[in-house]
PDB file of C-alpha atoms in Angstrom:
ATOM      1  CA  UNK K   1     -34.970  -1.130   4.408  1.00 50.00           C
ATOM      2  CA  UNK K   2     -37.481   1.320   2.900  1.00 57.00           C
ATOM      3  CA  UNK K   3     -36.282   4.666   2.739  1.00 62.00           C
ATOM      4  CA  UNK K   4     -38.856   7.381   3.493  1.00 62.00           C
ATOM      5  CA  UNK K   5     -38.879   9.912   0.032  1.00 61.00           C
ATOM      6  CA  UNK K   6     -40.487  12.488  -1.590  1.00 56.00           C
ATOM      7  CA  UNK K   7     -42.238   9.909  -3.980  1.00 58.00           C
ATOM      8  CA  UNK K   8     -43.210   7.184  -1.483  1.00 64.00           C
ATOM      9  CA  UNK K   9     -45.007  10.760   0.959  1.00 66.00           C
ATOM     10  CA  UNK K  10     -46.591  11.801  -2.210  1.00 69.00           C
ATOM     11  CA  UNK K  11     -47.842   7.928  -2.488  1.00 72.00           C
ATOM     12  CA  UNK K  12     -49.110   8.068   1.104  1.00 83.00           C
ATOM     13  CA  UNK K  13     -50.486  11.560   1.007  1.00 83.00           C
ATOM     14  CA  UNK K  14     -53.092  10.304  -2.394  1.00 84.00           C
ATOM     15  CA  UNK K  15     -53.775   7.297  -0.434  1.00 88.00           C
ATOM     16  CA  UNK K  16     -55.380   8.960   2.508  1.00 89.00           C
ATOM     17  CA  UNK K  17     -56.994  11.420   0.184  1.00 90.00           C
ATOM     18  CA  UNK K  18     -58.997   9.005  -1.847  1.00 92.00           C
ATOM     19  CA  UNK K  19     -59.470   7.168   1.563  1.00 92.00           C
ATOM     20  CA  UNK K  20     -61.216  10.365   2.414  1.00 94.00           C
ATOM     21  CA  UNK K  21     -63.042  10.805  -0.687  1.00 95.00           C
ATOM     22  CA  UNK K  22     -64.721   7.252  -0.927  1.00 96.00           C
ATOM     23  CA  UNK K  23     -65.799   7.811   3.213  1.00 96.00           C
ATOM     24  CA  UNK K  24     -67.054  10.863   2.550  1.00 97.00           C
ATOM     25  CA  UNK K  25     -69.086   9.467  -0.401  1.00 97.00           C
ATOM     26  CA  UNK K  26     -70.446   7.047   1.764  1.00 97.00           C
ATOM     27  CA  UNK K  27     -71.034   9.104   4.683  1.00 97.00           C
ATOM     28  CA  UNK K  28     -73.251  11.695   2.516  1.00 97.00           C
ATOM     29  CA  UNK K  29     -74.852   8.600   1.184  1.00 98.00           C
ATOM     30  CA  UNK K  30     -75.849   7.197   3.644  1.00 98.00           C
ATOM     31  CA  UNK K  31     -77.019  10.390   5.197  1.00 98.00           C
ATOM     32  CA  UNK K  32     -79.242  10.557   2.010  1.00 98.00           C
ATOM     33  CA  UNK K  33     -80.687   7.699   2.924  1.00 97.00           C
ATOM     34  CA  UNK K  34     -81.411   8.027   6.278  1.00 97.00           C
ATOM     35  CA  UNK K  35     -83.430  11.406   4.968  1.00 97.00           C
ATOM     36  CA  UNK K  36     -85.360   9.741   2.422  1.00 97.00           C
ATOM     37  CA  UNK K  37     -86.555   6.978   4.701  1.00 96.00           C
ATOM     38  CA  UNK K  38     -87.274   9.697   7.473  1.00 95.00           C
ATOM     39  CA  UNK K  39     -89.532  11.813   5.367  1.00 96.00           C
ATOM     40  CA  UNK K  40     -91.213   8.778   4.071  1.00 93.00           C
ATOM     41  CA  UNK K  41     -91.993   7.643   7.760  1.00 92.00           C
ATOM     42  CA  UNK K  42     -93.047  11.181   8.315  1.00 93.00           C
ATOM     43  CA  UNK K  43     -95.364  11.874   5.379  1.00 91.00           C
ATOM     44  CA  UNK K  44     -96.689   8.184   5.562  1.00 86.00           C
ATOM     45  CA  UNK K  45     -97.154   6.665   8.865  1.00 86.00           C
ATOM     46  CA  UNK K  46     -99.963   9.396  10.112  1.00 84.00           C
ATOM     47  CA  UNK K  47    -101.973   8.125   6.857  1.00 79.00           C
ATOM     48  CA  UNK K  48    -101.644   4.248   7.663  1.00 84.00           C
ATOM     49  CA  UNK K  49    -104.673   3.416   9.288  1.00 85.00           C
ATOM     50  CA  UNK K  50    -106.305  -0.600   9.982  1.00 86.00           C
ATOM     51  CA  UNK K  51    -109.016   0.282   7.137  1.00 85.00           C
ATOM     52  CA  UNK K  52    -106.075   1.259   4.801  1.00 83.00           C
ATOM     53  CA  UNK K  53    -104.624  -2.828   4.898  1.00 85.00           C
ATOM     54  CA  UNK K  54    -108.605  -4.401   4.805  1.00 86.00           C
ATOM     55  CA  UNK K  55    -110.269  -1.868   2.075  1.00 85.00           C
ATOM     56  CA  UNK K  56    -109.702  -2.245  -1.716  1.00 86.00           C
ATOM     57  CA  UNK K  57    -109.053   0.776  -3.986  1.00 82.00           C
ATOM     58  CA  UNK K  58    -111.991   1.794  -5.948  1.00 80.00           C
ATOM     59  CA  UNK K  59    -112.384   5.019  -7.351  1.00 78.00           C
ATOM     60  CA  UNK K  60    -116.202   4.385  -7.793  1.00 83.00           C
ATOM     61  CA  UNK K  61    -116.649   4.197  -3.910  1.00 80.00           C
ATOM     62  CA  UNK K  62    -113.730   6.476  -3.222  1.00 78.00           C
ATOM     63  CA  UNK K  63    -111.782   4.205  -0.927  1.00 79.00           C
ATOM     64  CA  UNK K  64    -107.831   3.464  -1.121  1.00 82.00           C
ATOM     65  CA  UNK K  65    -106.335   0.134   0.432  1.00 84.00           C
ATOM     66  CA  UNK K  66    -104.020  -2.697  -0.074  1.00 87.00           C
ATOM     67  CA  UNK K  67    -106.645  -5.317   1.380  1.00 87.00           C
ATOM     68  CA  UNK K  68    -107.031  -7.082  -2.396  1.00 87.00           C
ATOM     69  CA  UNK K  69    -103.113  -6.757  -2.813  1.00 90.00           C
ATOM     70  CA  UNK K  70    -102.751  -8.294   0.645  1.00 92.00           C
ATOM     71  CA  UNK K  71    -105.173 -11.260   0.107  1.00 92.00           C
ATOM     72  CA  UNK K  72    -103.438 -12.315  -4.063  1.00 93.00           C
ATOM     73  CA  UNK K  73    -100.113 -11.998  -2.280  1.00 94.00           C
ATOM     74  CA  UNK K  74    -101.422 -14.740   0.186  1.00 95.00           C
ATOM     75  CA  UNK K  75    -103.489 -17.048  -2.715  1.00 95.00           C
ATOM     76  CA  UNK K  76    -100.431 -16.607  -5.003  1.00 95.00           C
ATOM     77  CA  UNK K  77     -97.967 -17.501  -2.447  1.00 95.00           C
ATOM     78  CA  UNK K  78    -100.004 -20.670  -1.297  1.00 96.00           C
ATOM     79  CA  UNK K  79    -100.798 -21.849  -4.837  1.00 96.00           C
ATOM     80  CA  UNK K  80     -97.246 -21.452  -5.723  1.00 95.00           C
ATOM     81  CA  UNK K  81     -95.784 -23.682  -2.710  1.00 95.00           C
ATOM     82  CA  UNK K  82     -98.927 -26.113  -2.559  1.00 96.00           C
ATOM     83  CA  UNK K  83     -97.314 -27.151  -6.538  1.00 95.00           C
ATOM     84  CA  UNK K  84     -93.439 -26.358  -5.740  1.00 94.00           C
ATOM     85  CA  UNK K  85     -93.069 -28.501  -2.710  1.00 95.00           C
ATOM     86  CA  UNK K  86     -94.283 -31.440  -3.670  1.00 95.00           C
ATOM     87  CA  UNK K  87     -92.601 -31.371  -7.261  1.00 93.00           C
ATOM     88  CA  UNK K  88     -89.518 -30.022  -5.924  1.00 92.00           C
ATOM     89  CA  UNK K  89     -89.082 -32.800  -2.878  1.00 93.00           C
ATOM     90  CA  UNK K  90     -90.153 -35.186  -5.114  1.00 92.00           C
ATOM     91  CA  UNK K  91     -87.284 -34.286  -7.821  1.00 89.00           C
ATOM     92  CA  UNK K  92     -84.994 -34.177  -5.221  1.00 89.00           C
ATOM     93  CA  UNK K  93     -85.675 -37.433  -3.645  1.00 91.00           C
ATOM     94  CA  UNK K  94     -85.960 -38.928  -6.928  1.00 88.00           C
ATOM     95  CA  UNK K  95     -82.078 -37.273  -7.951  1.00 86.00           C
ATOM     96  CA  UNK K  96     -80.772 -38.561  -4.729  1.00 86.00           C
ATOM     97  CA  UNK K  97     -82.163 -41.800  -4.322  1.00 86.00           C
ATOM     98  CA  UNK K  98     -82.924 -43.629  -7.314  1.00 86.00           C
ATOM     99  CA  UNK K  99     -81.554 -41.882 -10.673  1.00 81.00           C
ATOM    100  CA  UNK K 100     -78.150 -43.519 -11.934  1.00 84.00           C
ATOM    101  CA  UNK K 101     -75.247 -41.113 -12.295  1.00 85.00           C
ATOM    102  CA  UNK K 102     -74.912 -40.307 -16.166  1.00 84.00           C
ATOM    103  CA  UNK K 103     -75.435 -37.317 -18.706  1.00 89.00           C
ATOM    104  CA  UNK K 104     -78.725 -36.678 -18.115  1.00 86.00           C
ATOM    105  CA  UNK K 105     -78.446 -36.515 -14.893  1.00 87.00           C
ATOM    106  CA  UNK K 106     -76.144 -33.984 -14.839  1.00 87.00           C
ATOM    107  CA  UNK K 107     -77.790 -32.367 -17.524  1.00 89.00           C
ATOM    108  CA  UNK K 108     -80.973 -31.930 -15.182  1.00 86.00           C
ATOM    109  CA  UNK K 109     -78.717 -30.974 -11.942  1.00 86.00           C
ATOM    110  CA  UNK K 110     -76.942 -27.992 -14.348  1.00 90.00           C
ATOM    111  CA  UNK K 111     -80.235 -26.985 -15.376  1.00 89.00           C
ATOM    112  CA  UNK K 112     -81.529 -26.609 -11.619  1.00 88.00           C
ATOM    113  CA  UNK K 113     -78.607 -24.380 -10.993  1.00 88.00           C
ATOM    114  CA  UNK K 114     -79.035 -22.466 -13.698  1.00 90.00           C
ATOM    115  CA  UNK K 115     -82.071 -21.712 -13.060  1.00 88.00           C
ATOM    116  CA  UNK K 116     -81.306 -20.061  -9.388  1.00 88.00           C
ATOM    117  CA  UNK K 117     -78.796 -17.508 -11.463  1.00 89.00           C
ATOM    118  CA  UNK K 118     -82.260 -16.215 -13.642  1.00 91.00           C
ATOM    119  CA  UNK K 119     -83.296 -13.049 -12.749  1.00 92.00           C
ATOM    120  CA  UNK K 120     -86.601 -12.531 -12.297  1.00 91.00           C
ATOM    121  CA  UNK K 121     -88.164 -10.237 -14.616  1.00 94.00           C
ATOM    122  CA  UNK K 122     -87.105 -12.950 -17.485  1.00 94.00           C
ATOM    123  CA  UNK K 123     -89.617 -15.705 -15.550  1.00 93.00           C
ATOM    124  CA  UNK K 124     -91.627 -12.905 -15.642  1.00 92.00           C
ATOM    125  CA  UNK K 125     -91.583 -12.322 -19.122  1.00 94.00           C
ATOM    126  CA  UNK K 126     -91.644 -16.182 -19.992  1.00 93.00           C
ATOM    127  CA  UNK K 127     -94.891 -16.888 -17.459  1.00 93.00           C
ATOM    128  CA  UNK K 128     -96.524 -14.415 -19.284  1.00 94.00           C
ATOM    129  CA  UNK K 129     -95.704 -15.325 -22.549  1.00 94.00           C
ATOM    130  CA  UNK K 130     -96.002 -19.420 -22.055  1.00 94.00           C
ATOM    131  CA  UNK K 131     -98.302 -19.202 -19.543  1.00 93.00           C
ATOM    132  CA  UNK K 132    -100.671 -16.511 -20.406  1.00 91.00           C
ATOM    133  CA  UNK K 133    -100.249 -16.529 -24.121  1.00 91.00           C
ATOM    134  CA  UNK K 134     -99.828 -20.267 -25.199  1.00 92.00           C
ATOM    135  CA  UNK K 135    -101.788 -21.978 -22.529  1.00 92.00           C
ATOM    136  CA  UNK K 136    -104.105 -19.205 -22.414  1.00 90.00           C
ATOM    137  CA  UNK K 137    -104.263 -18.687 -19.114  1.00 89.00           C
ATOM    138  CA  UNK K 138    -103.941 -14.544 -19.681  1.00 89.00           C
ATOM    139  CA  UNK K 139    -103.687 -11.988 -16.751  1.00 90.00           C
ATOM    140  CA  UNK K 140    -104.361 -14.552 -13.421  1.00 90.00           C
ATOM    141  CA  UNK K 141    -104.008 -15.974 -10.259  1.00 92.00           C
ATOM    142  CA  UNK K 142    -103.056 -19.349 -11.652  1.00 93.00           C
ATOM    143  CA  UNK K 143    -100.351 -17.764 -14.060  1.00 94.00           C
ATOM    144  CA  UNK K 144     -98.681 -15.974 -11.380  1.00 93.00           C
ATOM    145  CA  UNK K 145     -98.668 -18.827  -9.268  1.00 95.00           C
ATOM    146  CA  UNK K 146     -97.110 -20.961 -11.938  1.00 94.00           C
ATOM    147  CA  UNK K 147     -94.343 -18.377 -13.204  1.00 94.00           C
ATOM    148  CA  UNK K 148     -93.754 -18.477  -9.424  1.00 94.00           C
ATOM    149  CA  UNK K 149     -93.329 -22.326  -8.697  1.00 94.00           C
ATOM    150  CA  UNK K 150     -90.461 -22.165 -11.683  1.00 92.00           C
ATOM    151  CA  UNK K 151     -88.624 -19.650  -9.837  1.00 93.00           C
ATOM    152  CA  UNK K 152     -88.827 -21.487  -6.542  1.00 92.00           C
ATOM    153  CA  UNK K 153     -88.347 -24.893  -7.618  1.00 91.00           C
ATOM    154  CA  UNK K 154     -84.333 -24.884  -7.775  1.00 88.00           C
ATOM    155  CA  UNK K 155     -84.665 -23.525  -4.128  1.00 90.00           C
ATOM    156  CA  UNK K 156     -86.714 -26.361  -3.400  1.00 90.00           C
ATOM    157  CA  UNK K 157     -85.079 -29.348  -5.132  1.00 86.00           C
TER     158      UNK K 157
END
């Protein structure tokens, strides 16, 4: 039988205030948000035009576009899943199908879940170190790509 005191209305009374407080937080949050995304929709979208998406920025010729950016994004993209897939289904096939269960098996299978858990600035860091710096590949296409395939690959397999 709970008896209804000063202690346990005191108890109830803090309860619904912090209930408040964290609502209100998130109300005036989100509100925040909704502003921030308005203005940039407002300041923005009148500038987007088709040329903006197919021109490249140059400051010699004085245009501004994301045309370049667009086209990497689609070479790295491709690169990176033309070498993922086929290593990664292959890896898996091969761990599913024909390797014996033992250490090094799960060895391989902890390292593939590890790797999911990276974040990616670290691949980042390490494409650009390995890649770039010891195989000499330096600031490209082809190092992207590769830093890439390592993050996809425990997707993949």
């Amino acid at each position: 039988m709970e008896h209804n005191t000063v202690y346990r209305t005191r108890i109830k009374f803090l309860e619904l205030f912090l209930l408040a407080v964290i609502y209100g937080a998130a109300s005036l949050t989100v509100v925040f948000l909704l502003g921030v995304i308005g203005y940039v929709f407002l300041k923005g979208f009148p500038v987007l035009r088709p040329d903006f998406f197919t021109n490249v920025t140059s400051s010699l010729h004085g245009t501004m576009g994301i045309g370049g950016n667009l086209l990497n994004t689609l070479y790295l993209v491709v690169i990176a899943l033309f070498i993922g897939i086929p290593v990664g289904v292959g890896a898996a096939i091969y761990l599913n199908e024909y390797a014996r269960q033992g250490r090094l098996i799960d060895v391989i299978e902890f390292a593939i879940e590890t790797l999911a858990g990276i974040p990616s600035i670290l691949f980042g860091m390490f494409g650009m170190v390995f890649f770039g710096g010891t195989l000499g590949l330096g600031y490209s296409l082809l190092n992207g790509a590769l830093t890439l395939t390592l993050m996809i690959l425990s997707l993949v397999v």
